[in-house]
Tab-separated table of C-alpha atoms and ligand atoms in Angstrom:
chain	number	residue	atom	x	y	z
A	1	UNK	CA	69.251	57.843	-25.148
A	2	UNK	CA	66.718	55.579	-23.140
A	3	UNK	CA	63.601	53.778	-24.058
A	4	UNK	CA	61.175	55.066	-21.308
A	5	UNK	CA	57.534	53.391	-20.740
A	6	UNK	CA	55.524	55.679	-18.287
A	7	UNK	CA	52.349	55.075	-16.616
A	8	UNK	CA	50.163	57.741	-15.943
A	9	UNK	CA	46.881	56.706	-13.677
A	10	UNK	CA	43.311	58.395	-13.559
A	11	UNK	CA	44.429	60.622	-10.810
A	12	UNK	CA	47.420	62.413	-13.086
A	13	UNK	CA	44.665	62.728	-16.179
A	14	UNK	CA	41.408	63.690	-14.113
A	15	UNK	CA	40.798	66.863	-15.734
A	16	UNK	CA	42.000	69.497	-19.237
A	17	UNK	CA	44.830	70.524	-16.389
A	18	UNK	CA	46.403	67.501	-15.270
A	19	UNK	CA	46.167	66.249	-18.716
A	20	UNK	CA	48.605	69.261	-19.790
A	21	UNK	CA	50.871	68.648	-16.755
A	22	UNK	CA	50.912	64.878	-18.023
A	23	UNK	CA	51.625	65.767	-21.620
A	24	UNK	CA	54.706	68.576	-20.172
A	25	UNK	CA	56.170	65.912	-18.567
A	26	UNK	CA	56.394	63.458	-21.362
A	27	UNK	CA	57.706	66.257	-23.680
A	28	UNK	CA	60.061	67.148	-20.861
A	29	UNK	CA	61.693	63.582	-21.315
A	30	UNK	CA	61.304	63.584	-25.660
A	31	UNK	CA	63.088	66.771	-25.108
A	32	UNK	CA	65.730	65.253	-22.532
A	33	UNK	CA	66.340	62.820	-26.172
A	34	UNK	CA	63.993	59.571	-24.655
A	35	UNK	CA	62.045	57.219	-26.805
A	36	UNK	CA	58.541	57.446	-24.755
A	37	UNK	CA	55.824	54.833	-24.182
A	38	UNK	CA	53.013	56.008	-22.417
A	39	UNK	CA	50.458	53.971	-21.037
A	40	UNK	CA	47.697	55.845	-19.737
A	41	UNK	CA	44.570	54.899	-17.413
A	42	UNK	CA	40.760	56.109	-18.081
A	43	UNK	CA	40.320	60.357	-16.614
A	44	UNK	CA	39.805	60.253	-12.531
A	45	UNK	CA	36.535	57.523	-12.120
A	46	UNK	CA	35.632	57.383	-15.452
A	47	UNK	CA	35.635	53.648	-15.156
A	48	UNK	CA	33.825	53.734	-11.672
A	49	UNK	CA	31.211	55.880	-13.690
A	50	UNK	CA	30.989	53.770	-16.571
A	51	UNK	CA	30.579	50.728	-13.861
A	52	UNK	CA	27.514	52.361	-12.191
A	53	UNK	CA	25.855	53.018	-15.943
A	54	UNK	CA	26.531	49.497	-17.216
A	55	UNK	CA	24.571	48.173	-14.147
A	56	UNK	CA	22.036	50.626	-14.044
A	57	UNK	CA	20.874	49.451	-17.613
A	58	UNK	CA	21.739	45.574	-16.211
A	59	UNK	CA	21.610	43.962	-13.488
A	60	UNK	CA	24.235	41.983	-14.652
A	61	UNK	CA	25.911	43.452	-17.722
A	62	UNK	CA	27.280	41.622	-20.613
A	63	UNK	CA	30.687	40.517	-20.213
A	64	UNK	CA	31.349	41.306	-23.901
A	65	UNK	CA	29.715	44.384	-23.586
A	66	UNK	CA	31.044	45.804	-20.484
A	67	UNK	CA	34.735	45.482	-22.087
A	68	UNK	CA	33.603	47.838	-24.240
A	69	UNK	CA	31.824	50.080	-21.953
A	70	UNK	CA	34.934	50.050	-20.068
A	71	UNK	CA	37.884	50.104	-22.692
A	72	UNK	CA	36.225	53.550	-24.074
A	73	UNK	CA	37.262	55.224	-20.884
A	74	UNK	CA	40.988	54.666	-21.752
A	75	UNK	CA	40.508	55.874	-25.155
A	76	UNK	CA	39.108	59.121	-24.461
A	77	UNK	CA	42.392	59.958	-22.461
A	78	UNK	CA	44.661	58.786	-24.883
A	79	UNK	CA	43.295	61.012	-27.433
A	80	UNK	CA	43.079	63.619	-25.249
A	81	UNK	CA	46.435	62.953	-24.418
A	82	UNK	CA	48.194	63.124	-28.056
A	83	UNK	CA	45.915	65.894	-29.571
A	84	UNK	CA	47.458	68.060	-26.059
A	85	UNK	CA	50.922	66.474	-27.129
A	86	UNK	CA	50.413	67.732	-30.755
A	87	UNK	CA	49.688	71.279	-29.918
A	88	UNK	CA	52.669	71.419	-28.006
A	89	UNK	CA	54.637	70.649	-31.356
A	90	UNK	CA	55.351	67.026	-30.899
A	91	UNK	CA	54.308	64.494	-33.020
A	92	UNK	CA	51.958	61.814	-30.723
A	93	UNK	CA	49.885	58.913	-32.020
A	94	UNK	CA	47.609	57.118	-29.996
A	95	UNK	CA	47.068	53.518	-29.961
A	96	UNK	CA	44.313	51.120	-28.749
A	97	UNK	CA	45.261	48.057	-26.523
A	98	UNK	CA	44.419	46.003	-29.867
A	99	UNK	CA	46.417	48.368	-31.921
A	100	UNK	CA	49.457	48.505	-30.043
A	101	UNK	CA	49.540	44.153	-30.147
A	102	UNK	CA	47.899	42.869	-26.322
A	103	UNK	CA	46.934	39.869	-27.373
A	104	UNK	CA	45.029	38.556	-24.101
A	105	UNK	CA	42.809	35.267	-23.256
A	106	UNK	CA	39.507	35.315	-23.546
A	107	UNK	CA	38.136	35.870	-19.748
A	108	UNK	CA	36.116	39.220	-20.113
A	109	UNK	CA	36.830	41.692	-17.295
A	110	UNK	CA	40.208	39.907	-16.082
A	111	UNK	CA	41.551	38.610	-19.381
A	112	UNK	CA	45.356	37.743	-19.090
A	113	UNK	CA	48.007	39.294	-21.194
A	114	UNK	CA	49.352	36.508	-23.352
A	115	UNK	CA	51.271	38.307	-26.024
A	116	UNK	CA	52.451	41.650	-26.766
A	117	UNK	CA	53.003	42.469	-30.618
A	118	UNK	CA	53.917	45.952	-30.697
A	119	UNK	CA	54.681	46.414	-34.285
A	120	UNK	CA	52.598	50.068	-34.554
A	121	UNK	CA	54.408	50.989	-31.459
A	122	UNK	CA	57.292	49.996	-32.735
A	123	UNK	CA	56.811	51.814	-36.108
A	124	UNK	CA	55.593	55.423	-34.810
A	125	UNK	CA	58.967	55.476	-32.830
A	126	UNK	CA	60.740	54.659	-35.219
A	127	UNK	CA	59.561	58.017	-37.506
A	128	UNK	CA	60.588	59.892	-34.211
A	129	UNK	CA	56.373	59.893	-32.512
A	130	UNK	CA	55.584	59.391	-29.171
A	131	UNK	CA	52.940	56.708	-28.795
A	132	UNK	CA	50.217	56.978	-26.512
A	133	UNK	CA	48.879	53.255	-25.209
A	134	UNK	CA	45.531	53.180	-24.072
A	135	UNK	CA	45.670	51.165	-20.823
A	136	UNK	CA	44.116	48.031	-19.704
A	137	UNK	CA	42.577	46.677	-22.330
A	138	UNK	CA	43.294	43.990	-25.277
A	139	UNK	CA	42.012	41.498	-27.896
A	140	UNK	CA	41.536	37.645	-28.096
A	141	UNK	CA	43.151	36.358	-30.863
A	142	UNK	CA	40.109	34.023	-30.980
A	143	UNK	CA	37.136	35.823	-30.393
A	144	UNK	CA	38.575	39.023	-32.176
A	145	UNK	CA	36.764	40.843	-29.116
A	146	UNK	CA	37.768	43.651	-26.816
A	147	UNK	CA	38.954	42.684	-23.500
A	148	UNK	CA	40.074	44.455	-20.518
A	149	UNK	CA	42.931	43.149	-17.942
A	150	UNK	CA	40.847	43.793	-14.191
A	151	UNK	CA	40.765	47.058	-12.060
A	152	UNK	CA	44.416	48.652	-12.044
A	153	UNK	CA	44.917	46.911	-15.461
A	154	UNK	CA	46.827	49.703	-16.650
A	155	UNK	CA	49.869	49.319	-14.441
A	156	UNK	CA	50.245	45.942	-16.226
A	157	UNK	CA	49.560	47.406	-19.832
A	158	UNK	CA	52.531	49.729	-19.068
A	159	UNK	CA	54.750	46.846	-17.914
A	160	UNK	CA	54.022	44.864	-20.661
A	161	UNK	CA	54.833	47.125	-22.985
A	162	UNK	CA	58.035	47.921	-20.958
A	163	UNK	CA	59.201	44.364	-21.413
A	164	UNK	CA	58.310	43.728	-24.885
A	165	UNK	CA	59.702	47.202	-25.916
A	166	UNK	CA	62.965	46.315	-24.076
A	167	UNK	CA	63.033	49.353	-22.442
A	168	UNK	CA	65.393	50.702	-19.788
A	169	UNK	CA	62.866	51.686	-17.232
A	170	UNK	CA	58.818	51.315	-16.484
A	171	UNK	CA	57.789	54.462	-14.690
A	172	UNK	CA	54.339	54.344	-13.216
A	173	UNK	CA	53.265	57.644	-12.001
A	174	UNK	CA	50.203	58.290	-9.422
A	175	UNK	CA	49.569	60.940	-7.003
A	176	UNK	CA	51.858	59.558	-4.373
A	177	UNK	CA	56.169	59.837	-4.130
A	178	UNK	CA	57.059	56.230	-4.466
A	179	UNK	CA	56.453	53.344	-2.043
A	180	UNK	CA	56.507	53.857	1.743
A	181	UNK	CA	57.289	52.193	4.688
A	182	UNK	CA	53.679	52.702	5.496
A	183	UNK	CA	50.747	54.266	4.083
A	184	UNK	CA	51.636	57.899	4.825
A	185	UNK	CA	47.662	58.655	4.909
A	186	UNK	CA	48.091	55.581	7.890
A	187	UNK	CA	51.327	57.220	9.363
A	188	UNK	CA	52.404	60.684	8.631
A	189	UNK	CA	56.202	59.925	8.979
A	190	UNK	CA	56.042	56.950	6.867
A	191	UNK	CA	59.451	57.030	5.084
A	192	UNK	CA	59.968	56.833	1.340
A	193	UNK	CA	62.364	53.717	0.274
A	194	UNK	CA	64.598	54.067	-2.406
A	195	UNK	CA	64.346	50.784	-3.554
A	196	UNK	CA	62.137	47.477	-2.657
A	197	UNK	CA	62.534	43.960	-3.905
A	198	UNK	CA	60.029	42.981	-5.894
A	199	UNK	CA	59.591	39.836	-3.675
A	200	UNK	CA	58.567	42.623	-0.701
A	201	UNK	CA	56.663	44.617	-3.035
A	202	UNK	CA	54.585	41.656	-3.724
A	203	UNK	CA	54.002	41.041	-0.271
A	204	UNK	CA	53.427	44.444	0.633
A	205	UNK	CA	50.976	44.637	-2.073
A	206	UNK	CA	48.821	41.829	-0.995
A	207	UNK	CA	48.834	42.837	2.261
A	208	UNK	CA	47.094	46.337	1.912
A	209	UNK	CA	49.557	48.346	0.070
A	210	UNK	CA	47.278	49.704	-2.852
A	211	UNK	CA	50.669	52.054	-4.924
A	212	UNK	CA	51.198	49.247	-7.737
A	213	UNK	CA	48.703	46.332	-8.591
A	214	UNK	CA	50.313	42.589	-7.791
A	215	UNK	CA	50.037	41.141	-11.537
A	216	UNK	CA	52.262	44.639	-12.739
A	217	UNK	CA	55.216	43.196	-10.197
A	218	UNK	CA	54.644	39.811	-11.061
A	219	UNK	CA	55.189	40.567	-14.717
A	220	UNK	CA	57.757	42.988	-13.385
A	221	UNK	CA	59.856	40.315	-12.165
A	222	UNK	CA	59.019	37.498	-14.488
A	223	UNK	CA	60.633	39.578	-17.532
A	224	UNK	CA	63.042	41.906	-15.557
A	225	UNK	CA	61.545	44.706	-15.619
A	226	UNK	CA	62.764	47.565	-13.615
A	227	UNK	CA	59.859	49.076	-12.216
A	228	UNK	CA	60.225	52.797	-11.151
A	229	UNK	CA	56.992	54.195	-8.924
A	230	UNK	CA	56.571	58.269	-8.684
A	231	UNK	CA	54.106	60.832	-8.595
A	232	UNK	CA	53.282	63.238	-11.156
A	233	UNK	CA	52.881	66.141	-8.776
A	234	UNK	CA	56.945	66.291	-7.703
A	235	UNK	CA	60.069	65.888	-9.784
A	236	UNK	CA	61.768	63.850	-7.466
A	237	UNK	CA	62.824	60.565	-8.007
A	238	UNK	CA	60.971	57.875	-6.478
A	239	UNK	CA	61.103	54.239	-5.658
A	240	UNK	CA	62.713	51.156	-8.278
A	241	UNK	CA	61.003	47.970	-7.754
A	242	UNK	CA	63.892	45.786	-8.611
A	243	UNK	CA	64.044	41.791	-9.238
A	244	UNK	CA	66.581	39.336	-8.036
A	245	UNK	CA	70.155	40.475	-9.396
A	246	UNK	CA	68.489	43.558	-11.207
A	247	UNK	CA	70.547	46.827	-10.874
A	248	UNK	CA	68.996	49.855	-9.344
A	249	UNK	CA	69.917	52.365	-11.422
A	250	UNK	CA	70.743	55.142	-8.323
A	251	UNK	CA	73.603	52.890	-7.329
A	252	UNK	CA	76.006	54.415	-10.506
A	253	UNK	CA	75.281	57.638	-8.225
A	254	UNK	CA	76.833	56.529	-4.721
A	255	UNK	CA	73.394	55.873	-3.264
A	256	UNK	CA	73.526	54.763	0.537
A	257	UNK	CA	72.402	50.612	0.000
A	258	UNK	CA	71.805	49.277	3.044
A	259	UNK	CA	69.927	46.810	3.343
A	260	UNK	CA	66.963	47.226	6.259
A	261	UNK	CA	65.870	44.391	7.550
A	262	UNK	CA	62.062	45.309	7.048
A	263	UNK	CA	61.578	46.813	4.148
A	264	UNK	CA	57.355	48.251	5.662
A	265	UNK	CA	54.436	48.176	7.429
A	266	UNK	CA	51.124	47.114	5.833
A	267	UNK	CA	47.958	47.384	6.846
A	268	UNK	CA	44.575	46.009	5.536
A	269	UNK	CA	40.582	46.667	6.391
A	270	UNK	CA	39.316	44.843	3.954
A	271	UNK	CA	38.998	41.033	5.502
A	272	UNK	CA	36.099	39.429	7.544
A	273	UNK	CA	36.740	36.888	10.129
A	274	UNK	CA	34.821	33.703	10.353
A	275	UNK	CA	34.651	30.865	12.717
A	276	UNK	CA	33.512	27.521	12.410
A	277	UNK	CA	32.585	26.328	16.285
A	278	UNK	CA	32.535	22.338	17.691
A	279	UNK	CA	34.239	21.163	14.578
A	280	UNK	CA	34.234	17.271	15.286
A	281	UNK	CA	37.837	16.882	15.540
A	282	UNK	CA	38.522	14.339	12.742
A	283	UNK	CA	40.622	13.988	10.008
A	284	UNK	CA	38.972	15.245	6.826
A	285	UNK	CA	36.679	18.055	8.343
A	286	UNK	CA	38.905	20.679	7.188
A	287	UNK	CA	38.603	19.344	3.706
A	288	UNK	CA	35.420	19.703	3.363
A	289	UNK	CA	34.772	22.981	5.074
A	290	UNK	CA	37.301	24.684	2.862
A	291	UNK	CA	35.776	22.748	-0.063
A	292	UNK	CA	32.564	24.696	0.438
A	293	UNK	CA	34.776	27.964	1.028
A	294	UNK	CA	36.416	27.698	-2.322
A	295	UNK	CA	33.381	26.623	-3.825
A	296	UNK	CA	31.067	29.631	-3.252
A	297	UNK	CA	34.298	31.788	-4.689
A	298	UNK	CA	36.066	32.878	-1.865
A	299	UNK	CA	39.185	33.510	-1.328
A	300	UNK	CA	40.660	32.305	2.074
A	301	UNK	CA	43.535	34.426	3.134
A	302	UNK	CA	44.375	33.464	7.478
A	303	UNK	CA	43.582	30.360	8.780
A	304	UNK	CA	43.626	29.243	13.063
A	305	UNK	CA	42.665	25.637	14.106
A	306	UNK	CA	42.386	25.684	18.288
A	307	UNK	CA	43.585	23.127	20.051
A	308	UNK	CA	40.149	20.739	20.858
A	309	UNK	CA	38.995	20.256	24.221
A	310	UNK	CA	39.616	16.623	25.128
A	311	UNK	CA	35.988	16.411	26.600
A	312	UNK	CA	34.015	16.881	23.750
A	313	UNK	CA	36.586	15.951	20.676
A	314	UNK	CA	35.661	19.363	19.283
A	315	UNK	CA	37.635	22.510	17.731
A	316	UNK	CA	37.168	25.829	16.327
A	317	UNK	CA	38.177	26.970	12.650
A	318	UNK	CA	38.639	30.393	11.953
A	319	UNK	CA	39.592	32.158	8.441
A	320	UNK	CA	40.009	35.137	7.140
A	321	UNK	CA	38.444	36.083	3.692
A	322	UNK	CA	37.750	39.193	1.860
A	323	UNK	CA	34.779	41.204	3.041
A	324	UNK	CA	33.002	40.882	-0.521
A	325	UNK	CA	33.306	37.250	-0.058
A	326	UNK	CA	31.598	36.631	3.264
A	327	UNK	CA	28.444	36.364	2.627
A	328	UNK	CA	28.625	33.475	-0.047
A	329	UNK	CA	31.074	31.286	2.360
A	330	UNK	CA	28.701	31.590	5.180
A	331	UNK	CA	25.962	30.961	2.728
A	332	UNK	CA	27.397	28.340	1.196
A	333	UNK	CA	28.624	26.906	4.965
A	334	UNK	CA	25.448	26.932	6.886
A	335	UNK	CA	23.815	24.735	3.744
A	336	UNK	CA	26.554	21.855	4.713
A	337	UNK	CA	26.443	22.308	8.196
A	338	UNK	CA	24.615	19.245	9.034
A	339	UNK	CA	26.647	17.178	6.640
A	340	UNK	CA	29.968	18.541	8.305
A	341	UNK	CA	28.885	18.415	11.736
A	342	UNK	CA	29.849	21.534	12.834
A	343	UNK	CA	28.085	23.026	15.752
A	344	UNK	CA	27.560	27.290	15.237
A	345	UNK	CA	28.937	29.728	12.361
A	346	UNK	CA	30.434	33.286	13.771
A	347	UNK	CA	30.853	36.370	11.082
A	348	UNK	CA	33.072	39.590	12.304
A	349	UNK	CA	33.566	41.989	9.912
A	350	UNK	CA	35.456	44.455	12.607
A	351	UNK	CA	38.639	42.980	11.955
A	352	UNK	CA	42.814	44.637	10.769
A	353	UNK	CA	44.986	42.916	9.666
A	354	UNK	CA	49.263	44.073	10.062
A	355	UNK	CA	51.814	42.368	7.962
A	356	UNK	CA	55.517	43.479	8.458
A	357	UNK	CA	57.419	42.546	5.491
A	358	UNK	CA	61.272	42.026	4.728
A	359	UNK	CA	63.677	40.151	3.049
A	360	UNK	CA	65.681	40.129	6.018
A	361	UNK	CA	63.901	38.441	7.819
A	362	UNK	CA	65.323	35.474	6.545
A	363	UNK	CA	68.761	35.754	7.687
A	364	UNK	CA	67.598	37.811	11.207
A	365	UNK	CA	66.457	36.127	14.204
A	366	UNK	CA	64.090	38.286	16.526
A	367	UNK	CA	62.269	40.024	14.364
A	368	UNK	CA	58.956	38.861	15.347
A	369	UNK	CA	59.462	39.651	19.073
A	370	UNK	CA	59.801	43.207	18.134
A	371	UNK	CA	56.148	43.251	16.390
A	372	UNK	CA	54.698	41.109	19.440
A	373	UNK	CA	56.651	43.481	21.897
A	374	UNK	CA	55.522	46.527	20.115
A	375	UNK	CA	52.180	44.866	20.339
A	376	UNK	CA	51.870	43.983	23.910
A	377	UNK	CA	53.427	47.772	24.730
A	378	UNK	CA	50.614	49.136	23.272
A	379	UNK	CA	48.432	47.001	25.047
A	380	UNK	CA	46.658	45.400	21.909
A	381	UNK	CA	45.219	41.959	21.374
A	382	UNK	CA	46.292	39.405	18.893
A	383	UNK	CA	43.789	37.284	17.479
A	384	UNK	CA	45.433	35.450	15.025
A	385	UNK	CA	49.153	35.003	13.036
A	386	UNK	CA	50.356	33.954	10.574
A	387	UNK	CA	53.764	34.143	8.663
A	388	UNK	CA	55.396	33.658	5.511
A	389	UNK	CA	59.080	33.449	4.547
A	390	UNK	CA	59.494	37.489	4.356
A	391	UNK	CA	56.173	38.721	6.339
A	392	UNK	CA	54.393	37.852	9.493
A	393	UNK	CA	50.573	39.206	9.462
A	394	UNK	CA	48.622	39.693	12.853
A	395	UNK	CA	44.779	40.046	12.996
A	396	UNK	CA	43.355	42.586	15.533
A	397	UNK	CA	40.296	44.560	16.213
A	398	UNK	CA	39.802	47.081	13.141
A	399	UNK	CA	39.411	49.743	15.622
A	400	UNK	CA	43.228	49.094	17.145
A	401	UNK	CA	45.055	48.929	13.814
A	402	UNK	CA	46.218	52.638	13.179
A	403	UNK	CA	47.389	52.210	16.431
A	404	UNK	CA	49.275	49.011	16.219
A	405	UNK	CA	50.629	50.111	13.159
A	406	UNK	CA	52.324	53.243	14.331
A	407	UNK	CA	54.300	51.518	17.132
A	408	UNK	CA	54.953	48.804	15.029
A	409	UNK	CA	56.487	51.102	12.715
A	410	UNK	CA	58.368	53.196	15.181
A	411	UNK	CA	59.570	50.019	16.999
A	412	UNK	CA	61.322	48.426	13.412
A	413	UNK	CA	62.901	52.297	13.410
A	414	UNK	CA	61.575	52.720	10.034
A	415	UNK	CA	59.978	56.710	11.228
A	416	UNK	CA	61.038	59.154	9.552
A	417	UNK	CA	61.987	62.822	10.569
A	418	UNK	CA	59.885	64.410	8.114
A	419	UNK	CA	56.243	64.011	7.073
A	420	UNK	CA	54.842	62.558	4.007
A	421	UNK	CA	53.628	64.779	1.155
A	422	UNK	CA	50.561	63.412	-0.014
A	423	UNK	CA	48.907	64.957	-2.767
A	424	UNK	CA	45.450	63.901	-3.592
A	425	UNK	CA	46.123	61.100	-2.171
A	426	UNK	CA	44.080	57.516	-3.530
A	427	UNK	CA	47.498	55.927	-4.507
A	428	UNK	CA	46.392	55.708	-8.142
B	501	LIG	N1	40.760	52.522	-15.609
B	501	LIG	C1	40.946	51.234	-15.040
B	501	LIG	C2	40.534	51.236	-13.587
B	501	LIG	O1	40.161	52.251	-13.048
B	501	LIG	C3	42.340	50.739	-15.205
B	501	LIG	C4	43.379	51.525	-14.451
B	501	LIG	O2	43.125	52.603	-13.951
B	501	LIG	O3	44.515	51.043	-14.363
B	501	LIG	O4	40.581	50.202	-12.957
B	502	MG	MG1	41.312	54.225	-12.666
């Protein structure tokens, strides 16, 4: 007998239906003689919804307030949840994130989980219940208020519980198989891994991959978690996020293990390119135009300095930030351009970015040829690289990236024969 946290996300709940098929499943595994944790998300865009309300009545809601706008959304679903649970003859109790012991900070909207003090979890397993955790949300042990953990929050209520719990596995379910080599809605014959480190997943996920949200892996692997990502819609196993050392649990069963040097392909439309032209080309100036960056709040991912032409002692800076972050860094640039010296300011917003990512790559020479070969075959321009110990990223035109992407797949050999099933398909 196992102590299993699962995960179910607004996709699996969006409706009376999928909120039976949830509450099957976790009676499936009671029945199989689990302990079950369930963490579940607000019904299909409930939070989206509640979003749209909040600022409809504000221009800038409350950040007290919207926690518990938002929170609500998680609480109708866990209700819903156990009182489906109950009338299938199971005993279920539900649980805010307050009564089930996430103790956060204080930072409204993106408040960090800083304890977990399940007692009432523990308790209602203990008389034999299955306890339904609303996701996301938590209390300050100062304040005494209501706070939620960020979009995607649930993934980490879910993990934390996982870890505090001691349980065997974290299983976070969503409407797609597991991770991919790819985005299968990106390329069809993405392949489904068995396994991913959660070093790669971490990459992967900051790179475009939108399955499981970066702080759930990082707390993953901080408190060795095993991590298991599936869908809802399909009995079959899916993928285990594992940390250094950590087991996967399919080995027991003879599971092929090699290791592939690249563990996927990731791809990202979300970043804005801009340039800073005729930079003088003195020490310091990169200071203080990144100064200004980080100062209006955004959140500089790439970065290319050109070599300066020797006639006028000038270069070009270009960067990479999120889309929803433009605006303020040009803002906020143009203001200082006289103090910098820079000559011009250039915004494109038509940029992709590709990351291949792999633990492998550590130990392997020539894997970057393969992505610049693939590249050049294809006939597509790179405008900018960069690397890390297990990924190098290329920006290219937006337009070019599904492109890119699929012969950069094929060429790492990571196709697969068959095509992706993917259900309804958001990832969450
Ligand atoms: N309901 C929240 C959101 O949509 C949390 C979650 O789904 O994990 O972001
Ligand atoms: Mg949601």
């Amino acid at each position: 007998m196992a102590l299993i946290v699962q995960k179910y996300g607004g996709s699996s709940v969006a409706d009376a239906e999928s909120i039976k098929r949830v509450a099957k499943r976790i009676v499936d595994t009671r029945r199989a003689g689990h302990d079950v944790v369930v963490a579940v998300s607000a019904m299909g865009d409930t939070t989206d919804e509640l979003l749209d309300l909040a600022h409809e009545v504000a221009p800038i809601p409350a950040p007290r307030e919207l926690d518990m706008l938002l929170s609500s959304g998680e609480r109708i679903s866990m209700a819903l949840l156990a009182m489906t649970i109950h009338s299938m003859g199971f005993e279920a109790r539900s649980f805010t994130g307050s009564q089930a012991g996430m103790i956060t900070d204080s930072h409204h909207g993106k408040a960090r989980i800083v304890d977990v003090t399940p007692v009432r979890v523990r308790e209602a397993l203990d008389e034999g219940a299955i306890v339904i955790v609303a996701g996301f949300q938590g209390i300050n042990r100062d304040t005494l208020d209501i706070t939620t953990l960020g979009r995607g929050g649930s993934d980490t209520t879910a993990v934390a519980l996982a870890a505090a719990l001691n349980a065997d596995v974290c299983e976070i379910y969503s409407d797609v198989d597991g991770i991919f080599t790819a985005d299968p809605r990106v390329i069809p014959n993405a392949r489904k891994l068995d396994h991913v480190s959660s070093e790669e997943m971490l990459e992967l996920a900051a790179n475009g991959a939108k399955v499981l949200y970066i702080r759930a892996v990082e707390y993953a692997r901080r408190h060795r978690v095993i991590i298991h990502a599936r869908s809802t819609f399909s009995a079959a196993e899916g993928t285990y996020v594992l940390g250094e050392g950590m087991k996967n649990p399919r080995e027991s069963e003879g599971a092929a293990m090699e290791e592939p040097i690249v563990a996927g392909v990731a791809t990202d439309l979300s970043q804005a390119k801009i340039t800073v032209s005729g930079v003088p080309d003195v020490p310091g100036k990169a200071a203080e135009i990144f100064t200004v960056v980080a100062k209006s709040g955004a959140n500089v991912d790439m970065i290319v300095q050109n070599v300066s032409a020797a006639s006028t002692g000038r270069t070009d800076i270009s960067f990479t930030v999120p889309k929803a972050d433009a605006a303020a860094a040009l803002k906020a640039l143009a203001a200082e351009r006289d103090r910098i010296g820079f000559e011009a300011l250039l915004h494109d917003d038509q940029i992709g970015k590709l990351s291949v990512v792999g633990a492998g790559m550590r130990t392997h020479s020539g894997v970057s040829a393969i992505l610049f070969e693939a590249l050049s075959t294809a006939g597509i321009n790179i405008e900018m690289i960069s690397t890390s110990e297990i990924r190098i990223s290329v920006v290219l035109r937006a337009d070019e990236l599904v492109e890119a992407a699929r012969g950069v797949h094929t060429a790492y050999g990571l196709d697969s024969e068959i095509e992706a099933t993917v259900h309804a398909g958001t990832g969450r």
